[in-house]
Coordinates of C-alpha atoms in Angstrom, one line a residue:
X552 CA 13.2 46.5 -78.9
X553 CA 9.6 48.1 -78.3
X554 CA 9.5 47.8 -74.3
X555 CA 9.8 51.6 -73.1
X556 CA 10.2 53.2 -69.9
X557 CA 6.9 54.4 -68.6
X558 CA 5.4 57.1 -71.3
X559 CA 4.9 60.3 -69.7
X560 CA 1.5 61.9 -70.8
X561 CA 0.5 65.5 -69.9
X562 CA -1.5 67.9 -71.5
X563 CA 1.5 69.2 -73.5
X564 CA 2.1 65.8 -75.2
X565 CA 3.3 62.3 -74.9
X566 CA 7.2 61.1 -74.7
X567 CA 8.1 57.5 -74.7
X568 CA 11.9 56.6 -74.1
X569 CA 13.9 53.5 -74.9
X570 CA 17.6 53.2 -74.9
X571 CA 19.2 55.3 -78.0
X572 CA 16.1 57.2 -78.8
X573 CA 13.3 59.0 -77.2
X574 CA 10.0 59.9 -79.0
X575 CA 8.0 62.9 -78.4
X576 CA 4.4 63.5 -79.7
X577 CA 3.8 67.1 -78.8
X578 CA 0.8 69.3 -78.7
X579 CA 2.6 72.6 -77.6
X580 CA 2.8 73.7 -74.1
X581 CA 5.3 73.5 -71.5
X582 CA 8.7 71.4 -71.2
X583 CA 7.7 68.5 -68.8
X584 CA 7.5 65.7 -71.4
X585 CA 10.8 66.6 -73.2
X586 CA 12.5 67.1 -69.8
X587 CA 11.5 63.9 -68.5
X588 CA 12.5 61.9 -71.7
X589 CA 15.8 63.7 -72.1
X590 CA 16.7 62.9 -68.4
X591 CA 16.3 59.2 -69.5
X592 CA 18.6 59.8 -72.2
X593 CA 21.2 61.2 -70.3
X594 CA 21.4 58.8 -67.4
X595 CA 21.7 55.9 -69.9
X596 CA 24.4 57.8 -71.8
X597 CA 26.6 58.4 -68.7
X598 CA 26.4 55.0 -66.8
X599 CA 27.5 51.2 -66.9
X600 CA 23.9 50.0 -66.7
X601 CA 22.6 52.3 -69.4
X602 CA 25.7 51.1 -71.7
X603 CA 24.5 47.7 -70.9
X604 CA 21.2 48.4 -72.1
X605 CA 22.5 49.8 -75.1
X606 CA 25.0 46.6 -76.0
X607 CA 21.7 44.2 -75.2
X608 CA 19.7 46.3 -77.6
X609 CA 22.2 45.8 -80.5
X610 CA 23.1 42.0 -80.0
X611 CA 20.9 39.5 -82.0
X612 CA 18.9 37.4 -79.6
X613 CA 19.5 39.3 -76.5
X614 CA 15.8 40.9 -76.4
X615 CA 15.1 39.1 -73.1
X616 CA 18.2 40.1 -71.6
X617 CA 17.5 43.8 -72.8
X618 CA 14.0 43.4 -71.1
X619 CA 15.3 42.0 -67.8
X620 CA 18.0 44.9 -67.6
X621 CA 15.3 47.6 -68.3
X622 CA 13.2 46.3 -65.7
X623 CA 15.7 46.2 -62.9
X624 CA 16.5 50.0 -63.5
X625 CA 13.2 51.2 -64.0
X626 CA 12.4 52.8 -60.6
X627 CA 15.8 54.4 -60.8
X628 CA 15.3 55.8 -64.2
X629 CA 11.8 57.1 -63.5
X630 CA 12.4 58.5 -60.0
X631 CA 15.4 60.5 -61.4
X632 CA 13.5 61.6 -64.6
X633 CA 10.4 62.5 -62.7
X634 CA 12.0 64.7 -59.9
X635 CA 14.3 66.6 -62.5
X636 CA 11.7 66.9 -65.1
X637 CA 9.4 69.2 -62.8
X638 CA 6.5 67.0 -63.0
X639 CA 3.4 68.7 -61.5
X640 CA 0.8 66.7 -59.3
X641 CA -1.6 66.6 -62.1
X642 CA 0.8 65.5 -64.5
X643 CA 2.0 62.8 -62.5
X644 CA -1.6 61.7 -61.3
X645 CA -1.7 58.9 -63.7
X646 CA 1.7 57.4 -62.4
X647 CA 1.0 57.1 -58.6
X648 CA 4.1 55.2 -57.8
X649 CA 6.3 57.7 -59.1
X650 CA 4.5 60.6 -57.8
X651 CA 5.4 58.7 -54.5
X652 CA 9.0 58.4 -55.2
X653 CA 9.2 62.4 -56.5
X654 CA 7.8 63.3 -53.1
X655 CA 10.0 60.9 -51.2
X656 CA 13.1 62.3 -53.1
X657 CA 11.8 65.8 -52.2
X658 CA 11.9 65.1 -48.6
X659 CA 15.2 63.3 -48.8
X660 CA 17.2 65.9 -50.6
X661 CA 15.8 68.9 -48.7
X662 CA 18.6 69.0 -46.3
X663 CA 21.0 69.3 -49.7
X664 CA 20.4 72.9 -50.0
X665 CA 19.1 75.1 -52.9
X666 CA 17.5 73.7 -56.0
X667 CA 20.7 73.0 -58.0
X668 CA 22.5 71.2 -55.3
X669 CA 19.3 69.1 -54.8
X670 CA 19.4 68.4 -58.6
X671 CA 23.1 67.4 -58.3
X672 CA 22.5 65.3 -55.4
X673 CA 19.9 63.1 -57.1
X674 CA 22.0 63.0 -60.2
X675 CA 24.7 61.6 -57.9
X676 CA 22.1 59.0 -56.4
X677 CA 21.0 57.7 -59.8
X678 CA 24.5 57.4 -61.2
X679 CA 25.9 55.4 -57.8
X680 CA 22.8 53.2 -58.4
X681 CA 23.7 52.6 -62.1
X682 CA 27.4 52.3 -62.0
X683 CA 27.4 48.7 -61.3
X684 CA 29.7 45.9 -62.5
X685 CA 27.5 44.9 -64.9
X686 CA 29.7 45.5 -67.9
X687 CA 32.4 43.2 -66.5
X688 CA 30.3 40.5 -66.2
X689 CA 29.1 40.6 -69.7
X690 CA 32.6 40.5 -70.8
X691 CA 33.2 37.7 -68.9
X692 CA 30.2 35.9 -70.5
X693 CA 30.5 37.0 -73.9
X694 CA 29.3 36.4 -76.5
X695 CA 26.5 34.8 -74.5
X696 CA 23.7 37.0 -72.8
X697 CA 24.4 37.0 -68.8
X698 CA 21.8 35.8 -66.2
X699 CA 21.3 38.6 -63.8
X700 CA 21.7 35.9 -61.2
X701 CA 25.3 36.3 -61.7
X702 CA 25.0 39.9 -60.1
X703 CA 24.8 40.3 -56.3
X704 CA 21.4 41.7 -55.4
X705 CA 22.9 45.3 -54.3
X706 CA 24.6 45.5 -57.6
X707 CA 21.2 46.0 -59.4
X708 CA 20.2 49.8 -59.8
X709 CA 16.7 49.6 -58.5
X710 CA 18.0 47.6 -55.3
X711 CA 21.1 50.2 -54.6
X712 CA 18.5 53.1 -55.4
X713 CA 16.1 51.6 -52.7
X714 CA 19.1 51.4 -50.1
X715 CA 20.1 55.1 -50.8
X716 CA 16.4 56.2 -50.5
X717 CA 16.4 54.6 -46.8
X718 CA 19.6 56.6 -46.3
X719 CA 18.4 60.0 -45.4
X720 CA 21.1 60.7 -43.1
X721 CA 23.8 59.2 -45.6
X722 CA 22.4 61.9 -48.2
X723 CA 22.4 64.8 -45.9
X724 CA 26.0 63.7 -44.8
X725 CA 27.5 63.5 -48.1
X726 CA 26.1 66.8 -49.2
X727 CA 27.4 68.4 -46.1
X728 CA 30.8 67.2 -47.1
X729 CA 30.3 68.5 -50.5
X730 CA 29.6 71.9 -49.3
X731 CA 32.7 72.0 -47.5
X732 CA 35.0 70.4 -50.1
X733 CA 33.5 73.3 -52.5
X734 CA 33.8 75.9 -50.1
X735 CA 37.4 75.2 -49.3
X736 CA 38.3 74.9 -52.8
X737 CA 36.3 77.9 -54.5
X738 CA 34.7 80.0 -51.5
X739 CA 31.3 80.3 -50.8
X740 CA 30.0 82.2 -54.1
X741 CA 28.4 78.9 -55.6
X742 CA 26.7 78.1 -52.5
X743 CA 25.5 81.5 -52.3
X744 CA 24.3 81.5 -55.6
X745 CA 22.2 78.3 -54.9
X746 CA 20.5 79.8 -51.9
X747 CA 19.5 82.9 -53.7
X748 CA 16.7 80.7 -55.3
X749 CA 17.4 82.3 -58.7
X750 CA 19.3 80.7 -62.0
X751 CA 22.7 82.4 -60.7
X752 CA 24.0 78.9 -59.6
X753 CA 24.0 78.0 -63.5
X754 CA 26.5 80.4 -64.3
X755 CA 29.3 78.7 -66.3
X756 CA 31.9 80.3 -63.6
X757 CA 30.8 77.6 -61.1
X758 CA 30.7 74.4 -63.5
X759 CA 33.9 73.3 -61.7
X760 CA 32.9 74.0 -58.5
X761 CA 29.8 72.0 -58.9
X762 CA 31.7 69.2 -60.5
X763 CA 33.5 68.8 -57.3
X764 CA 30.3 69.0 -55.4
X765 CA 28.6 66.4 -57.4
X766 CA 31.8 64.2 -57.1
X767 CA 32.2 64.4 -53.4
X768 CA 28.3 63.4 -53.2
X769 CA 28.9 60.5 -55.1
X770 CA 31.7 59.4 -53.3
X771 CA 29.7 59.5 -50.2
X772 CA 27.0 57.5 -51.6
X773 CA 29.3 55.0 -53.1
X774 CA 30.8 54.5 -49.7
X775 CA 27.3 53.7 -48.2
X776 CA 26.9 51.3 -51.0
X777 CA 30.5 49.5 -50.6
X778 CA 29.7 49.3 -46.8
X779 CA 26.4 47.3 -47.5
X780 CA 28.3 44.9 -49.9
X781 CA 27.8 46.8 -53.3
X782 CA 30.6 47.0 -55.8
X783 CA 31.1 50.4 -57.1
X784 CA 33.9 51.1 -59.7
X785 CA 36.8 53.2 -57.8
X786 CA 36.5 55.8 -60.8
X787 CA 32.8 56.1 -60.2
X788 CA 31.7 58.4 -62.9
X789 CA 34.0 57.2 -65.6
X790 CA 35.2 53.8 -64.5
X791 CA 32.7 52.2 -67.0
X792 CA 34.1 53.4 -70.0
X793 CA 37.1 51.2 -70.8
X794 CA 34.7 48.3 -70.4
X795 CA 31.7 49.5 -72.4
X796 CA 34.4 50.6 -75.2
X797 CA 35.5 46.6 -75.3
X798 CA 31.8 45.8 -75.6
X799 CA 31.2 48.3 -78.1
X800 CA 34.1 46.8 -80.1
X801 CA 32.7 43.2 -79.8
X802 CA 29.0 44.4 -80.9
X803 CA 31.0 45.9 -84.0
X804 CA 32.6 42.5 -84.9
X805 CA 28.9 40.8 -84.7
X806 CA 26.8 43.7 -85.9
X807 CA 29.1 45.5 -88.6
X808 CA 26.2 48.2 -89.5
X809 CA 25.8 49.3 -85.6
X810 CA 26.1 52.8 -85.0
X811 CA 26.9 51.8 -81.5
X812 CA 29.6 54.1 -79.9
X813 CA 31.2 55.0 -76.7
X814 CA 33.1 57.8 -75.5
X815 CA 36.8 57.9 -74.8
X816 CA 36.6 60.0 -71.6
X817 CA 33.9 61.1 -69.4
X818 CA 31.7 63.3 -71.3
X819 CA 31.3 67.0 -70.6
X820 CA 28.1 68.8 -70.5
X821 CA 28.3 70.3 -73.8
X822 CA 28.9 67.1 -75.6
X823 CA 26.5 64.9 -73.3
X824 CA 23.7 67.7 -74.2
X825 CA 24.5 67.2 -78.0
X826 CA 24.2 63.5 -77.7
X827 CA 21.0 63.7 -75.9
X828 CA 19.4 66.2 -78.6
X829 CA 20.4 63.7 -81.5
X830 CA 18.4 61.0 -79.5
X831 CA 15.0 63.0 -79.5
X832 CA 12.5 62.6 -82.4
X833 CA 9.6 64.9 -82.7
X834 CA 6.5 63.4 -84.4
X835 CA 4.4 65.4 -86.7
X836 CA 0.9 65.2 -88.3
X837 CA 2.0 63.9 -91.4
X838 CA 3.2 60.6 -89.7
X839 CA -0.4 59.3 -90.0
X840 CA 0.0 59.4 -93.8
X841 CA 1.1 56.9 -95.8
X842 CA 4.2 57.7 -98.4
X843 CA 4.6 57.2 -102.0
X844 CA 7.7 57.1 -103.7
X845 CA 8.0 57.6 -107.6
X846 CA 10.7 58.6 -110.0
X847 CA 10.2 61.3 -112.8
X848 CA 10.8 60.0 -116.3
X849 CA 10.4 56.0 -115.2
X850 CA 6.8 56.3 -113.1
X851 CA 5.3 59.9 -114.0
X852 CA 6.1 62.8 -116.5
X853 CA 7.7 66.2 -115.3
X854 CA 4.4 67.9 -116.7
X855 CA 2.5 65.6 -114.2
X856 CA 4.5 66.6 -111.4
X857 CA 4.3 70.2 -112.2
X858 CA 0.4 69.9 -112.7
X859 CA -0.1 67.9 -108.9
X860 CA 2.0 70.4 -107.2
X861 CA 0.5 73.5 -108.8
X862 CA -3.0 71.9 -107.9
X863 CA -2.2 70.8 -104.0
X864 CA 0.7 72.6 -102.9
X865 CA -0.6 76.3 -102.4
X866 CA 0.2 78.9 -99.7
X867 CA -2.5 81.8 -99.5
X868 CA -3.7 81.0 -103.0
X869 CA -0.1 80.8 -104.4
X870 CA 1.6 77.7 -105.7
X871 CA 4.4 76.8 -103.5
X872 CA 7.1 74.3 -104.9
X873 CA 9.9 73.2 -102.6
X874 CA 12.5 70.9 -104.3
X875 CA 13.7 68.8 -101.0
X876 CA 17.1 66.8 -100.7
X877 CA 17.3 63.9 -97.9
X878 CA 19.2 60.7 -97.5
X879 CA 17.1 58.0 -99.2
X880 CA 17.5 56.1 -95.6
X881 CA 15.5 58.6 -93.9
X882 CA 12.9 59.2 -96.6
X883 CA 9.5 57.2 -96.0
X884 CA 8.6 55.1 -99.1
X885 CA 12.4 55.0 -100.7
X886 CA 13.3 51.8 -99.5
X887 CA 15.7 50.7 -96.8
X888 CA 19.0 52.2 -97.8
X889 CA 20.8 53.9 -95.3
X890 CA 23.3 56.9 -95.3
X891 CA 25.4 54.8 -97.9
X892 CA 22.5 55.1 -100.5
X893 CA 23.2 58.7 -100.6
X894 CA 21.0 61.9 -100.7
X895 CA 17.9 61.7 -102.8
X896 CA 16.0 64.8 -104.5
X897 CA 12.7 65.3 -105.5
X898 CA 9.2 67.2 -104.8
X899 CA 6.8 66.2 -102.3
X900 CA 3.1 67.0 -102.5
X901 CA 0.0 65.7 -100.4
X902 CA -2.4 64.3 -102.7
X903 CA -4.8 61.5 -103.3
X904 CA -3.1 58.2 -102.6
X905 CA -5.1 56.5 -105.5
X906 CA -7.7 55.1 -103.7
X907 CA -9.9 58.2 -103.8
X908 CA -10.4 57.8 -100.0
X909 CA -7.4 59.3 -98.4
X910 CA -4.2 61.5 -98.8
X911 CA -0.7 60.4 -99.3
X912 CA 3.0 62.1 -99.0
X913 CA 4.1 61.6 -102.6
X914 CA 7.8 61.8 -103.4
X915 CA 8.9 62.3 -106.8
X916 CA 12.4 61.7 -107.2
X917 CA 14.5 63.9 -109.7
X918 CA 17.4 61.6 -110.9
X919 CA 19.6 64.1 -112.0
X920 CA 20.5 68.0 -112.0
X921 CA 19.0 68.3 -115.3
X922 CA 15.7 67.2 -114.1
X923 CA 16.0 70.2 -111.5
X924 CA 16.9 72.7 -114.5
X925 CA 13.8 71.3 -116.6
X926 CA 11.3 71.4 -113.3
X927 CA 12.7 74.9 -112.8
X928 CA 12.1 76.2 -116.2
X929 CA 8.5 74.3 -116.4
X930 CA 7.6 75.9 -112.8
X931 CA 8.6 79.7 -113.7
X932 CA 5.7 81.8 -113.4
X933 CA 3.3 79.6 -111.8
X934 CA 4.5 80.2 -108.4
X935 CA 7.1 80.2 -105.7
X936 CA 10.1 77.8 -105.7
X937 CA 12.4 77.0 -102.7
X938 CA 15.0 74.5 -102.0
X939 CA 15.2 72.8 -98.8
X940 CA 18.4 70.6 -98.2
X941 CA 19.2 68.6 -95.0
X942 CA 22.5 69.1 -93.7
X943 CA 23.1 65.1 -93.5
X944 CA 23.3 65.6 -97.5
X945 CA 26.5 67.8 -97.1
X946 CA 28.5 65.0 -95.9
X947 CA 28.8 63.7 -99.6
X948 CA 31.3 65.6 -101.4
X949 CA 30.4 64.2 -104.8
X950 CA 26.9 64.8 -104.6
X951 CA 27.6 68.2 -103.0
X952 CA 29.7 69.1 -106.1
X953 CA 27.2 67.8 -108.4
X954 CA 23.9 69.1 -107.3
X955 CA 24.3 72.3 -105.2
X956 CA 25.0 74.7 -108.2
X957 CA 21.9 73.6 -109.8
X958 CA 19.7 73.7 -106.3
X959 CA 21.1 77.1 -105.8
X960 CA 20.4 78.3 -109.2
X961 CA 16.9 77.2 -109.0
X962 CA 15.8 78.9 -105.9
X963 CA 17.0 80.1 -102.4
X964 CA 17.8 77.4 -100.2
X965 CA 16.8 76.5 -96.7
X966 CA 19.4 74.2 -95.0
X967 CA 17.4 71.7 -92.7
X968 CA 19.6 70.9 -89.6
X969 CA 19.0 67.0 -89.1
X970 CA 22.5 66.6 -87.9
X971 CA 24.4 67.0 -84.4
X972 CA 25.4 70.5 -84.1
X973 CA 28.8 69.5 -83.6
X974 CA 28.5 68.8 -87.4
X975 CA 28.0 72.5 -88.4
X976 CA 31.5 73.5 -87.1
X977 CA 32.9 73.1 -90.6
X978 CA 29.8 75.3 -92.3
X979 CA 29.6 78.0 -89.5
X980 CA 33.1 78.3 -88.3
X981 CA 36.2 80.4 -89.4
X982 CA 35.7 83.3 -87.6
X983 CA 32.3 84.1 -89.1
X984 CA 29.4 86.3 -88.0
X985 CA 26.3 84.0 -87.4
X986 CA 22.8 85.6 -87.0
X987 CA 19.8 84.0 -85.1
X988 CA 16.3 84.2 -85.1
X989 CA 13.6 82.3 -83.1
X990 CA 10.4 81.7 -84.4
X991 CA 7.0 81.2 -82.5
X992 CA 5.5 77.9 -84.3
X993 CA 2.5 77.7 -81.6
X994 CA -0.3 78.0 -84.4
X995 CA 1.2 75.2 -86.4
X996 CA -1.2 72.3 -86.2
X997 CA 1.5 69.6 -85.9
X998 CA 2.3 70.6 -82.0
X999 CA 5.9 71.7 -82.6
X1000 CA 6.2 75.0 -81.0
X1001 CA 9.7 76.6 -82.1
X1002 CA 12.1 77.0 -84.5
X1003 CA 15.5 78.6 -85.0
X1004 CA 17.3 80.1 -87.9
X1005 CA 20.8 81.0 -88.6
X1006 CA 22.3 83.0 -91.5
X1007 CA 26.1 82.8 -91.7
X1008 CA 28.0 86.0 -93.1
X1009 CA 29.3 85.0 -96.7
X1010 CA 27.4 81.8 -96.9
X1011 CA 24.3 81.5 -99.0
X1012 CA 20.9 80.0 -97.6
X1013 CA 19.6 79.8 -94.0
X1014 CA 19.9 77.1 -91.5
X1015 CA 16.7 75.8 -90.0
X1016 CA 16.3 73.6 -87.0
X1017 CA 12.5 72.7 -85.6
X1018 CA 11.9 71.4 -82.3
X1019 CA 10.0 72.7 -79.2
X1020 CA 11.0 75.4 -76.8
X1021 CA 13.3 73.3 -74.9
X1022 CA 15.2 71.6 -78.1
X1023 CA 15.8 75.1 -79.9
X1024 CA 16.8 76.5 -76.5
X1025 CA 19.7 73.9 -76.5
X1026 CA 20.3 73.9 -80.3
X1027 CA 21.0 77.7 -80.1
X1028 CA 23.3 77.4 -76.9
X1029 CA 25.5 74.6 -78.8
X1030 CA 25.6 76.7 -81.9
X1031 CA 26.9 79.6 -79.8
X1032 CA 29.5 77.2 -78.2
X1033 CA 30.8 76.2 -81.6
X1034 CA 34.6 77.4 -82.1
X1035 CA 35.1 80.2 -84.4
X1036 CA 31.2 81.4 -84.2
X1037 CA 30.2 84.8 -83.1
X1038 CA 26.4 84.3 -82.7
X1039 CA 24.3 87.3 -82.6
X1040 CA 20.4 86.7 -81.9
X1041 CA 19.5 90.4 -82.3
X1042 CA 20.2 93.4 -84.6
X1043 CA 20.2 91.8 -88.2
X1044 CA 17.0 92.3 -90.7
X1045 CA 15.6 89.1 -91.7
X1046 CA 12.6 90.4 -93.5
X1047 CA 13.8 89.7 -97.2
X1048 CA 14.5 85.8 -96.0
X1049 CA 11.1 85.5 -93.8
X1050 CA 8.9 84.4 -97.0
X1051 CA 10.9 81.7 -98.0
X1052 CA 11.7 80.3 -94.5
X1053 CA 7.6 80.3 -94.0
X1054 CA 7.1 78.5 -97.4
X1055 CA 9.6 75.6 -96.5
X1056 CA 8.3 75.5 -92.8
X1057 CA 4.9 74.9 -94.0
X1058 CA 6.1 72.2 -96.4
X1059 CA 8.1 70.4 -93.7
X1060 CA 5.3 70.6 -91.1
X1061 CA 2.9 68.9 -93.7
X1062 CA 5.1 66.2 -95.4
X1063 CA 7.7 65.2 -92.8
X1064 CA 6.6 62.3 -90.4
X1065 CA 9.1 63.7 -87.9
X1066 CA 12.0 65.7 -87.6
X1067 CA 15.3 65.1 -85.3
X1068 CA 19.0 65.4 -85.7
X1069 CA 20.0 61.9 -86.2
X1070 CA 20.9 62.3 -89.9
X1071 CA 24.4 61.0 -89.5
X1072 CA 23.8 58.5 -87.0

């Protein structure tokens, strides 16, 4: 499935979304690209038409249907993502049709109130457009892909969105009714905060009030659509979940290896943000290098690995060796094994690819803990040795028991966060204090601008996540929301740990093709 919604290009980089994943090629700068693609992911994750796209993306032979589904929601998606992504006129110049849509939406939504109400109103519009009976039609036709001719014209997102765009009075009326409903239940505080024009409307204390406001606008817009002949599920925001769950179960019977899933209930903001974060993939400079995979003791000798690493992996003139642990399915050059193939431990070095004309990222696998011990002994006195273990590896208890004592003895450990933040609850929880620190990587050549590190009192090692500014902010918020975690972003002495963090970061940015939180997807 290679058909992307329109890729957004700005001075800060490029982003492209396909249902289930969005790719970011960043060059530093603002948040526009990430925000735009994240809003695509949120709309897909929370609607019937989005679920239909995900189902079609997984079913063998359904590529033509996937393309048709994508085409019929393209305007809705792009208008929603462009408006909420905050695109500037200069950034949108390459997409004049979407720029005009954003301007139309701005005029349409102006009567809705402050910035937060306008954002909620456009979300209600997009959801109303995407909450069609498409999933019920897919179930009726199963296991054959549907023809879109089975849907009425106003049961297709872009047709519905166009109708709502022409219904300025209806949008203003729905927003006015939502103001009344919110004020009657919660008083005027949330509305006053929105009118203030600052960020106070986003306070958690107003979450329930804003949910009522958005639901009221959705109900009003759904009434407009129904009056015109469209079908909108009675439970608008969550009515698609039962048929979506049914279809996911059917997909699993055809494609047992699928990772497609659907929530049992409407997603809360925290869970939805976590889901969206897991769809982001940040591409790095190493993506252009070929990958080579060799095994110590079979393809190369340990002395060769030490010699090449000492010559090529240096930082400020000092040799820098990082022992890495990754799931084999996420390691370029290691074959096609997925998570079931388990973790692989080894050393990565950027060196000649064998042709004499280009560099490759070589991964020298260490087959056993004894090989790590032998490497540490051979490296002694040559330079620094650190370990970088992907958190996804910790989901393999037998590997964890066999390998972690040896890795901990070999050198300080940095745990690379490559899974959803919710998976850290078992490592961070239990009433422990967690210290955090934001790092500025704007000087890094790969374009990734931020990182965040955490250290958990009573737990060895530091936990590292690398992303852009928005990604790091969201990851930090998710850690702060973990049950039993007392997160403190100030007051800790990080000076003893910064050298190893720096060494691992430089190794990551020079050898990883991309970074994401999809280690257990």
